Coordinates of C-alpha atoms and ligand atoms in Angstrom, one line a residue:
M1 CA 0.0 0.0 0.0
T2 CA 1.3 3.4 -0.9
E3 CA 1.2 6.5 1.3
K4 CA -1.6 7.6 -1.0
A5 CA -3.9 5.0 0.5
D6 CA -5.6 7.6 2.7
F7 CA -7.2 9.5 -0.1
C8 CA -7.0 7.4 -3.3
N9 CA -10.4 5.8 -2.5
K10 CA -12.0 9.1 -1.3
V11 CA -14.3 11.4 -3.1
V12 CA -14.5 15.2 -2.4
Y13 CA -17.7 17.2 -2.8
Q14 CA -17.3 20.9 -3.3
I15 CA -19.8 23.3 -1.7
Y16 CA -20.2 26.9 -2.6
P17 CA -22.0 27.8 0.7
K18 CA -23.6 31.0 -0.7
S19 CA -25.5 29.0 -3.3
F20 CA -26.1 25.7 -1.5
R21 CA -29.0 26.1 0.9
D22 CA -30.4 29.1 2.6
S23 CA -31.7 28.1 6.0
N24 CA -32.7 31.5 7.4
G25 CA -34.6 33.0 4.5
D26 CA -32.3 35.8 3.5
G27 CA -31.6 34.6 0.0
F28 CA -28.0 33.7 0.9
G29 CA -26.8 30.2 1.6
D30 CA -25.3 29.4 5.0
L31 CA -23.7 26.9 7.2
R32 CA -26.9 25.7 8.8
G33 CA -28.1 25.0 5.3
I34 CA -25.2 22.6 4.8
V35 CA -26.1 20.9 8.1
E36 CA -29.6 20.3 6.8
K37 CA -28.3 18.6 3.7
L38 CA -25.7 16.3 5.4
D39 CA -28.0 13.2 5.1
Y40 CA -28.1 13.8 1.3
L41 CA -24.4 14.0 1.1
Q42 CA -23.9 10.9 3.2
E43 CA -26.4 9.1 0.9
L44 CA -24.3 10.2 -2.1
G45 CA -21.3 8.7 -0.4
V46 CA -18.8 11.5 -0.4
D47 CA -15.9 11.7 2.2
Y48 CA -14.9 15.3 2.4
L49 CA -16.8 18.6 1.9
W50 CA -14.6 21.3 0.5
L51 CA -16.3 24.5 1.5
T52 CA -15.3 27.6 -0.4
P53 CA -14.4 30.5 2.0
F54 CA -17.0 31.4 4.7
F55 CA -14.5 33.6 6.6
S56 CA -15.2 37.3 7.4
S57 CA -15.0 39.1 4.1
P58 CA -16.5 42.1 2.3
Q59 CA -17.4 39.5 -0.4
N60 CA -16.0 41.4 -3.3
D61 CA -14.8 38.1 -4.7
N62 CA -17.4 36.0 -2.8
G63 CA -15.2 35.3 0.1
Y64 CA -11.9 34.9 -1.7
D65 CA -11.1 38.3 -0.2
V66 CA -10.6 37.3 3.4
A67 CA -10.7 39.9 6.2
D68 CA -10.2 37.5 9.1
Y69 CA -9.2 33.9 8.5
C70 CA -10.3 32.7 11.9
A71 CA -13.8 34.1 12.0
V72 CA -17.0 33.0 10.4
D73 CA -18.7 35.7 8.3
S74 CA -22.0 36.5 9.9
K75 CA -23.8 36.1 6.5
F76 CA -22.9 32.4 6.7
G77 CA -23.7 31.9 10.5
T78 CA -21.5 31.6 13.6
M79 CA -18.6 29.6 14.8
E80 CA -21.1 27.5 16.7
D81 CA -22.8 26.7 13.5
L82 CA -19.5 25.6 12.0
E83 CA -18.7 23.5 15.0
E84 CA -22.1 21.9 14.7
L85 CA -21.3 21.1 11.0
I86 CA -18.0 19.6 11.9
R87 CA -19.6 17.5 14.6
Q88 CA -22.5 16.3 12.5
G89 CA -20.3 15.7 9.5
K90 CA -18.0 13.5 11.7
E91 CA -21.0 11.5 12.9
R92 CA -21.6 10.6 9.2
G93 CA -18.0 10.0 8.3
I94 CA -17.7 13.2 6.4
G95 CA -14.8 15.6 7.0
L96 CA -14.5 19.3 6.1
M97 CA -11.8 20.6 3.8
L98 CA -11.3 24.3 4.3
D99 CA -10.2 26.8 1.6
M100 CA -7.1 28.7 2.6
V101 CA -6.7 31.9 0.5
F102 CA -3.0 32.6 1.3
N103 CA -1.9 34.4 -1.9
H104 CA -3.7 37.6 -0.8
T105 CA -5.9 39.1 1.8
S106 CA -8.8 41.5 1.6
T107 CA -7.7 45.1 1.8
E108 CA -10.0 45.2 4.8
H109 CA -7.8 42.7 6.7
I110 CA -6.3 44.3 9.8
W111 CA -2.8 43.7 8.4
F112 CA -3.5 45.8 5.3
Q113 CA -5.4 48.4 7.3
R114 CA -2.3 48.8 9.5
A115 CA -0.1 49.0 6.4
L116 CA -2.3 51.8 5.0
A117 CA -2.0 53.5 8.4
G118 CA 1.7 53.7 7.8
E119 CA 3.1 50.8 10.0
E120 CA 6.2 49.5 8.2
K121 CA 5.9 46.1 9.8
Y122 CA 2.6 45.5 8.0
Q123 CA 3.7 47.2 4.8
N124 CA 6.3 44.4 4.7
Y125 CA 3.4 41.9 4.8
Y126 CA 2.4 43.0 1.3
I127 CA 4.2 43.8 -1.9
F128 CA 4.5 47.6 -1.8
K129 CA 6.8 49.4 -4.3
E130 CA 7.8 53.1 -4.3
G131 CA 6.9 54.9 -7.4
Q132 CA 5.3 57.7 -9.4
P133 CA 1.5 57.8 -9.6
D134 CA 1.6 57.6 -13.4
H135 CA 3.9 54.7 -13.7
A136 CA 3.1 51.3 -12.3
P137 CA 6.2 49.2 -11.2
T138 CA 5.5 46.7 -14.0
N139 CA 3.1 46.2 -16.8
W140 CA 1.6 43.1 -15.2
Q141 CA -2.1 42.5 -15.6
S142 CA -4.6 41.5 -12.9
K143 CA -6.4 38.2 -13.6
F144 CA -9.7 40.0 -13.3
G145 CA -8.7 42.6 -15.9
G146 CA -6.7 45.9 -15.8
S147 CA -3.3 46.6 -14.1
A148 CA -2.1 44.4 -11.2
W149 CA -0.9 47.4 -9.3
E150 CA -2.8 50.1 -7.3
Y151 CA -1.3 53.4 -6.2
V152 CA -1.9 54.6 -2.6
P153 CA -1.3 58.4 -2.7
A154 CA -1.0 58.7 1.0
L155 CA 2.0 56.3 1.0
K156 CA 3.3 57.2 -2.4
K157 CA 3.5 53.5 -3.0
W158 CA 2.0 50.9 -5.3
Y159 CA 0.7 47.5 -4.1
L160 CA 0.4 44.3 -6.1
H161 CA -2.9 42.6 -6.6
L162 CA -3.0 39.7 -9.0
Y163 CA -6.7 39.6 -8.6
D164 CA -9.2 42.3 -7.6
V165 CA -7.9 45.7 -6.4
T166 CA -9.4 44.7 -2.9
Q167 CA -7.2 41.5 -2.8
A168 CA -3.7 42.6 -1.9
D169 CA -0.9 40.0 -2.5
L170 CA 1.0 38.8 0.6
N171 CA 4.7 39.0 0.7
W172 CA 5.7 35.4 1.4
D173 CA 9.4 36.3 1.4
N174 CA 8.7 37.8 4.8
P175 CA 9.1 35.0 7.4
E176 CA 6.6 36.8 9.7
V177 CA 3.9 36.3 7.0
R178 CA 4.7 32.7 6.7
Q179 CA 4.5 32.4 10.5
E180 CA 1.0 34.0 10.5
L181 CA -0.2 31.6 7.9
K182 CA 1.0 28.6 9.9
N183 CA -0.8 29.9 12.9
I184 CA -4.0 30.1 10.9
L185 CA -3.6 26.5 9.9
R186 CA -2.9 25.5 13.6
F187 CA -6.1 27.3 14.6
W188 CA -8.2 25.2 12.3
K189 CA -6.4 22.1 13.2
E190 CA -7.4 22.7 16.8
K191 CA -11.0 22.9 15.6
G192 CA -10.7 19.4 14.2
I193 CA -10.1 20.2 10.5
R194 CA -8.0 17.6 8.8
A195 CA -8.2 18.7 5.1
F196 CA -7.2 21.9 3.3
R197 CA -7.5 23.3 -0.2
F198 CA -4.9 26.0 -0.9
D199 CA -6.1 28.7 -3.3
V200 CA -3.8 29.6 -6.2
I201 CA -0.9 28.4 -4.0
N202 CA 1.6 28.2 -6.8
L203 CA 1.5 32.0 -7.2
V204 CA 2.7 33.0 -3.8
S205 CA 6.5 33.1 -4.5
K206 CA 7.2 36.3 -6.4
P207 CA 10.6 37.0 -8.1
E208 CA 12.8 39.4 -6.2
Q209 CA 13.3 41.6 -9.2
M210 CA 10.1 42.4 -10.9
E211 CA 10.3 43.3 -14.6
D212 CA 7.9 44.1 -17.4
D213 CA 6.5 41.2 -19.3
F214 CA 6.6 41.9 -23.1
E215 CA 5.3 38.5 -23.9
G216 CA 2.3 38.1 -21.6
D217 CA 0.6 39.4 -18.5
G218 CA 3.4 38.7 -16.0
R219 CA 2.3 35.2 -15.0
R220 CA 5.5 33.5 -16.3
F221 CA 7.5 35.4 -13.6
Y222 CA 5.4 34.3 -10.6
S223 CA 3.6 31.0 -11.5
D224 CA 5.5 28.2 -9.7
G225 CA 7.8 31.0 -8.6
P226 CA 11.4 30.8 -7.3
H227 CA 10.8 29.6 -3.7
I228 CA 7.5 27.8 -4.1
H229 CA 8.6 24.3 -3.2
E230 CA 10.7 25.4 -0.2
Y231 CA 7.8 27.6 1.2
L232 CA 5.2 24.8 0.8
K233 CA 7.4 22.2 2.5
E234 CA 8.0 24.6 5.4
L235 CA 4.3 25.5 5.7
V236 CA 3.2 21.9 5.8
K237 CA 5.9 20.8 8.2
D238 CA 5.7 23.7 10.7
A239 CA 1.9 23.7 10.8
G240 CA 2.0 19.9 11.4
I241 CA -0.3 19.0 8.5
E242 CA 1.8 16.5 6.7
E243 CA -0.7 13.7 7.4
F244 CA -3.7 15.8 6.2
V245 CA -5.4 15.6 2.9
T246 CA -4.3 18.7 1.1
V247 CA -4.9 20.0 -2.4
G248 CA -3.3 22.9 -4.1
E249 CA -5.0 25.0 -6.8
M250 CA -2.2 25.5 -9.4
S251 CA -2.7 28.3 -11.9
S252 CA -0.8 28.0 -15.3
T253 CA 1.4 25.3 -13.9
S254 CA 3.5 22.6 -15.4
L255 CA 3.5 18.8 -15.1
E256 CA 7.0 18.8 -13.7
H257 CA 6.0 21.1 -10.9
C258 CA 2.8 19.2 -10.2
I259 CA 4.8 16.0 -9.8
R260 CA 6.9 17.8 -7.2
Y261 CA 3.9 19.3 -5.4
S262 CA 2.2 16.0 -5.0
S263 CA 4.8 13.3 -4.8
P264 CA 4.8 11.9 -1.3
K265 CA 8.5 11.9 -1.0
E266 CA 8.6 15.7 -1.4
K267 CA 6.2 16.2 1.6
E268 CA 4.4 19.1 0.0
L269 CA 0.7 18.4 -0.8
S270 CA -1.4 15.3 -1.4
M271 CA -2.6 16.4 -4.9
C272 CA -3.0 19.3 -7.3
F273 CA -5.7 20.8 -9.5
N274 CA -4.4 22.0 -12.9
F275 CA -6.5 23.6 -15.5
H276 CA -5.0 22.6 -18.8
H277 CA -7.9 20.4 -19.8
L278 CA -10.3 23.2 -19.2
K279 CA -8.6 25.5 -21.7
V280 CA -9.2 23.4 -24.7
D281 CA -12.0 25.7 -25.8
Y282 CA -10.0 29.0 -25.2
K283 CA -9.0 30.5 -28.5
D284 CA -5.2 31.2 -28.4
G285 CA -5.3 30.6 -24.7
D286 CA -7.7 33.5 -24.1
K287 CA -10.7 32.6 -21.9
W288 CA -12.7 35.4 -23.4
A289 CA -12.3 34.2 -27.0
L290 CA -14.7 31.4 -27.9
M291 CA -13.7 28.3 -29.7
P292 CA -15.3 24.9 -30.1
T293 CA -13.7 22.2 -27.8
D294 CA -10.6 20.8 -29.3
Y295 CA -11.2 17.1 -28.4
K296 CA -7.9 16.0 -29.8
K297 CA -6.1 18.2 -27.4
L298 CA -8.3 17.2 -24.6
K299 CA -7.5 13.6 -25.1
E300 CA -3.8 14.3 -25.4
L301 CA -3.8 16.2 -22.2
F302 CA -5.5 13.5 -20.2
V303 CA -3.1 10.9 -21.6
E304 CA -0.1 13.0 -20.9
W305 CA -1.1 14.1 -17.3
Q306 CA -2.3 10.7 -16.3
T307 CA 0.7 8.8 -17.6
K308 CA 3.4 11.2 -16.5
M309 CA 2.0 11.9 -13.0
Q310 CA 1.9 8.1 -12.5
E311 CA 5.5 7.8 -13.7
G312 CA 6.7 10.6 -11.5
G313 CA 4.7 9.4 -8.5
G314 CA 2.4 12.5 -8.4
W315 CA -1.3 12.5 -7.8
N316 CA -4.1 14.3 -9.7
A317 CA -7.2 15.9 -8.4
L318 CA -9.8 14.8 -11.0
F319 CA -12.4 17.4 -11.8
W320 CA -14.5 19.1 -14.5
C321 CA -16.4 21.6 -12.5
N322 CA -15.9 24.1 -9.7
H323 CA -17.2 27.5 -8.7
D324 CA -15.0 29.2 -11.4
Q325 CA -15.9 27.0 -14.3
P326 CA -19.0 26.7 -16.5
R327 CA -21.1 23.6 -16.1
I328 CA -19.4 20.7 -17.9
V329 CA -22.6 19.2 -19.4
S330 CA -23.3 22.6 -21.1
R331 CA -19.7 22.9 -22.1
M332 CA -18.5 19.5 -23.3
G333 CA -21.7 17.5 -23.2
E334 CA -25.2 18.3 -24.5
E335 CA -28.1 20.1 -22.9
G336 CA -30.8 18.6 -25.1
I337 CA -31.6 15.0 -25.9
Y338 CA -28.2 13.7 -24.8
W339 CA -28.2 15.6 -21.5
K340 CA -28.4 12.6 -19.3
R341 CA -26.1 10.4 -21.3
S342 CA -23.4 13.0 -21.8
A343 CA -23.4 14.0 -18.1
K344 CA -22.9 10.4 -17.2
M345 CA -20.2 9.8 -19.7
L346 CA -18.2 12.8 -18.5
A347 CA -18.6 11.6 -15.0
A348 CA -17.4 8.1 -15.7
M349 CA -14.5 9.4 -17.7
I350 CA -12.8 11.1 -14.8
H351 CA -14.1 9.2 -11.9
L352 CA -12.4 6.0 -13.0
M353 CA -9.0 7.6 -13.7
R354 CA -6.0 7.6 -11.4
G355 CA -6.5 10.4 -8.9
T356 CA -9.0 11.7 -6.4
P357 CA -12.4 12.8 -7.9
Y358 CA -14.1 16.1 -7.0
I359 CA -17.8 16.8 -7.5
Y360 CA -19.0 20.3 -7.6
Q361 CA -22.5 20.9 -6.1
G362 CA -25.2 20.3 -8.7
E363 CA -22.8 18.4 -11.1
E364 CA -24.2 15.2 -9.7
I365 CA -27.7 16.1 -11.0
G366 CA -26.5 17.5 -14.3
M367 CA -27.1 21.2 -13.6
L368 CA -26.8 23.5 -16.7
N369 CA -25.2 26.9 -17.3
A370 CA -27.1 30.0 -16.2
H371 CA -28.3 31.2 -19.7
Y372 CA -28.9 34.7 -18.3
P373 CA -30.5 37.0 -20.9
S374 CA -28.9 40.3 -19.7
I375 CA -26.0 41.7 -17.8
E376 CA -28.2 42.6 -14.9
Q377 CA -28.4 39.0 -13.7
Y378 CA -24.6 38.7 -13.4
R379 CA -22.8 39.3 -10.0
D380 CA -19.3 38.0 -10.4
V381 CA -16.6 40.7 -10.3
E382 CA -14.6 39.0 -13.1
S383 CA -17.6 38.8 -15.4
L384 CA -18.6 42.4 -14.8
N385 CA -15.0 43.6 -15.4
Y386 CA -14.7 41.6 -18.6
Y387 CA -18.1 42.7 -19.9
K388 CA -16.7 46.3 -19.8
I389 CA -13.4 45.2 -21.4
L390 CA -15.1 43.3 -24.2
L391 CA -17.3 46.3 -25.0
E392 CA -14.3 48.6 -24.9
N393 CA -12.6 46.2 -27.3
G394 CA -15.4 46.6 -29.8
K395 CA -17.7 43.7 -29.1
T396 CA -21.4 44.4 -29.3
E397 CA -23.5 43.9 -26.2
K398 CA -24.9 40.8 -27.8
E399 CA -21.5 39.4 -28.5
A400 CA -20.2 40.2 -25.0
L401 CA -23.3 38.5 -23.5
E402 CA -22.7 35.4 -25.6
I403 CA -19.1 35.2 -24.3
L404 CA -20.3 35.6 -20.7
A405 CA -22.9 33.0 -21.2
A406 CA -20.2 30.5 -22.1
R407 CA -17.5 31.7 -19.8
S408 CA -18.8 33.4 -16.7
R409 CA -18.1 32.0 -13.3
D410 CA -21.7 32.7 -12.4
N411 CA -22.7 29.7 -14.5
A412 CA -21.5 27.5 -11.6
R413 CA -22.8 29.7 -8.9
T414 CA -26.5 29.6 -9.6
P415 CA -28.5 28.3 -6.6
M416 CA -28.5 24.5 -6.0
Q417 CA -31.6 22.9 -7.4
W418 CA -33.1 20.7 -4.6
N419 CA -36.7 20.5 -5.9
G420 CA -39.2 22.0 -8.3
E421 CA -40.2 24.9 -6.2
R422 CA -39.9 28.5 -7.3
Y423 CA -36.4 29.0 -6.0
G424 CA -35.5 25.4 -6.5
G425 CA -35.7 24.7 -2.7
F426 CA -32.6 26.7 -2.3
S427 CA -34.4 29.5 -0.5
E428 CA -38.0 30.7 0.2
V429 CA -37.1 34.2 -0.9
E430 CA -35.4 35.6 -4.0
P431 CA -31.8 34.3 -4.0
W432 CA -28.7 36.6 -4.2
L433 CA -28.1 35.3 -7.7
P434 CA -30.9 34.2 -10.0
L435 CA -31.5 30.5 -10.7
S436 CA -30.4 29.2 -14.1
A437 CA -32.8 30.2 -16.8
Q438 CA -32.8 26.5 -17.7
F439 CA -34.0 25.4 -14.2
K440 CA -36.7 22.8 -14.3
K441 CA -37.9 20.3 -11.8
E442 CA -36.5 17.4 -13.7
I443 CA -33.0 18.7 -12.9
S444 CA -33.3 18.6 -9.2
V445 CA -32.3 16.3 -6.3
E446 CA -35.9 15.5 -5.5
A447 CA -36.7 14.3 -9.0
E448 CA -33.4 12.4 -9.5
R449 CA -33.6 10.6 -6.2
E450 CA -36.7 8.8 -7.4
D451 CA -35.2 7.7 -10.7
E452 CA -32.8 4.7 -10.8
D453 CA -31.6 5.8 -14.2
S454 CA -30.8 9.4 -13.1
I455 CA -27.5 11.2 -13.3
L456 CA -27.5 11.2 -9.5
A457 CA -27.9 7.5 -9.4
F458 CA -25.0 7.1 -11.8
Y459 CA -22.7 9.3 -9.6
K460 CA -23.7 7.2 -6.6
K461 CA -22.6 4.1 -8.4
L462 CA -19.3 5.7 -9.4
I463 CA -18.5 6.8 -5.9
A464 CA -19.4 3.3 -4.5
M465 CA -17.3 1.6 -7.1
R466 CA -14.2 3.6 -6.1
K467 CA -14.8 2.8 -2.4
N468 CA -15.2 -0.9 -3.0
S469 CA -12.7 -1.5 -5.7
P470 CA -8.9 -1.1 -5.1
V471 CA -8.4 -1.4 -8.8
I472 CA -10.1 2.0 -9.2
A473 CA -8.4 3.5 -6.2
K474 CA -4.9 2.2 -6.8
G475 CA -4.6 0.5 -10.1
E476 CA -2.1 1.5 -12.8
I477 CA -3.5 3.4 -15.7
S478 CA -2.7 3.0 -19.4
F479 CA -4.5 4.2 -22.5
L480 CA -5.9 2.1 -25.3
E481 CA -5.7 2.7 -29.0
T482 CA -9.1 3.6 -30.4
E483 CA -8.3 4.9 -33.9
T484 CA -10.1 8.2 -33.1
Y485 CA -9.4 11.0 -30.8
K486 CA -13.2 11.2 -30.2
V487 CA -13.1 8.1 -28.1
L488 CA -11.0 8.0 -24.9
A489 CA -10.3 4.5 -23.6
Y490 CA -8.1 3.3 -20.8
E491 CA -7.5 0.4 -18.6
R492 CA -6.8 0.2 -14.9
V493 CA -4.9 -2.8 -13.6
L494 CA -4.2 -4.1 -10.1
G495 CA -2.9 -7.6 -9.7
E496 CA -5.5 -9.9 -11.3
K497 CA -8.1 -7.2 -11.4
K498 CA -8.7 -5.1 -14.5
I499 CA -11.2 -2.6 -15.8
L500 CA -11.6 -1.1 -19.2
V501 CA -13.3 2.3 -19.7
F502 CA -14.6 3.5 -23.1
C503 CA -16.0 7.0 -23.5
N504 CA -17.3 8.5 -26.7
L505 CA -16.6 12.3 -26.2
S506 CA -18.6 13.2 -29.3
G507 CA -22.2 13.7 -30.3
E508 CA -21.7 11.3 -33.2
T509 CA -21.6 7.5 -33.5
Q510 CA -18.0 6.2 -33.5
S511 CA -16.6 2.8 -34.4
I512 CA -13.7 1.5 -32.4
P513 CA -11.7 -1.7 -32.7
M514 CA -12.8 -4.4 -30.3
N515 CA -10.1 -6.7 -29.4
E516 CA -11.0 -10.3 -28.7
A517 CA -9.8 -10.2 -25.2
W518 CA -11.9 -7.2 -24.3
K519 CA -15.1 -8.9 -25.5
S520 CA -14.8 -11.5 -22.8
Y521 CA -14.9 -8.9 -20.0
P522 CA -18.2 -8.6 -18.1
L523 CA -20.1 -5.3 -18.4
L524 CA -19.9 -3.3 -15.2
L525 CA -21.5 0.0 -16.0
E526 CA -23.0 1.8 -19.1
N527 CA -25.1 4.8 -19.9
Y528 CA -26.8 3.4 -23.0
E529 CA -28.5 0.0 -23.3
G530 CA -28.3 -0.9 -26.9
K531 CA -28.0 -4.3 -28.3
N532 CA -25.4 -6.1 -30.5
R533 CA -23.3 -3.3 -31.7
L534 CA -20.5 -5.3 -33.1
T535 CA -20.0 -4.8 -36.8
E536 CA -19.0 -7.5 -39.3
E537 CA -15.5 -6.1 -39.4
G538 CA -15.2 -6.8 -35.6
K539 CA -15.6 -3.1 -34.8
Y540 CA -17.8 -1.8 -32.0
L541 CA -20.2 1.0 -32.6
M542 CA -20.4 3.6 -29.9
E543 CA -23.5 5.7 -29.7
P544 CA -23.2 9.5 -29.2
Y545 CA -21.7 10.2 -25.7
E546 CA -21.8 6.5 -24.8
C547 CA -19.6 5.1 -22.1
M548 CA -19.1 1.6 -21.0
V549 CA -17.0 0.0 -18.3
L550 CA -16.0 -3.6 -18.6
G551 CA -14.0 -5.8 -16.3
T552 CA -13.7 -7.3 -12.9
L553 CA -13.6 -5.3 -9.7
Ligands
GLC601 C1 -9.1 31.0 -7.1 C2 -10.5 30.8 -6.7 C3 -11.3 32.0 -7.3 C4 -10.8 33.3 -6.8 C5 -9.2 33.4 -7.0 C6 -8.7 34.5 -6.2 O1 -8.9 30.9 -8.5 O2 -11.0 29.6 -7.1 O3 -12.7 31.9 -7.1 O4 -11.4 34.3 -7.4 O5 -8.6 32.2 -6.7 O6 -8.7 34.1 -4.8

């Protein structure tokens, strides 16, 4: 058994508390709302709940702008509510994974406030640079649009913010900052937390000399930056969280670095999120330029990351969706007649790979994109900024809205659809963000719970399979030749056990070679029950978005 045994058979469920369940009728999801739904989560079979930040925050970036890392924001409830959630989760065998936003703090954080008030100690907590008001220290761009620097006239200094202007980057080169962050982890450890997600953690180590970027937005200088591995090792060791389940969100990272971040011998993190497979519909790498999904690239990326992470001893976090990504069924599946089938195929494809699967709330019932008709419905700071930028760059309102409809983070943030009531059972009053315009009661937990053939039932099967089958949790992966990039096929092997997974990524019928040996394996799972699809040439016809799993568990 490898050291990975602790989490290779686990499944993480991501909750965006603001949109999960509103228990007190203010239109805003809260911690008590999560407690209400624990039985559902237990029934689903998940092991950890990753909660996006519920800490004190002005909410300019929905909690990723933290003003106090050790306090619960009153909008979400109280520390007692959180303790109740921890306790009740534990009773059901479910742990919490907290989201540590350590690249930056809110400008309302006391450290930043004291920096603004002129205290040098706290100015050294951030990245302040002397300079003229009309000349930013570098030409780096914020990931939410515009310059990454903001001038503070009273101090005659600029500060760096890779995200919103109210999210000031911390100076990790200052040991006092690293000490503060370790203390925060220790605080949560004392509360019984045993799992952490680290927000954009590979961006925290900035270069000593900052220079203009004439080839890009600056990210090549600070992504997987100079001291990143050293800082991570130190944080994990000193905070005493080596044995915990930890996942790092890695922005614009590389395979080589991800192997190092997640290889057990490096003692950094348990696993990493990378986003390469979710950029295969970005034209020239630009999120705001639409392009149909490049399935060839998608397949190549899975093959490369799965194979090389295995060779290097790294571990992947497997995911399609999170609170920053459009809904996968709307994006790479189909919202119409193949809705159910495509959602299941996409689920099977990643859940049976080597790594730890993550499910984002609503994915398990096949929730769709928001399809908002106008800009008034959007709330996300990134979407609102880019809407302006797109218009400034000459797009019409209609074009800009089309781009947002495909790319906005609000697609993921629409309220969870529990039942067919007016607000989907999320709340009794109008929610902070409108429900998806495609909301209907068929796409709800209540409806899918009753249906054995539902997307929800399929997710439950996948989760149970991983729990009960070491070949899924720990088997070696290798990819099969399918003669088309539109079908992804792989096998997992552990001792005598073997499973084969075939996924038709496309909305068309595909024929694949069916080797004699494969034909003898029993069928374990499928999303389409057709008969006799072997052709005379010995090929197998796969229906649009079909997936099938053969083998012995
Ligand atoms: C991560 C989060 C995202 C947030 C950003 C800045 O990418 O997932 O929601 O806006 O970091 O904290």
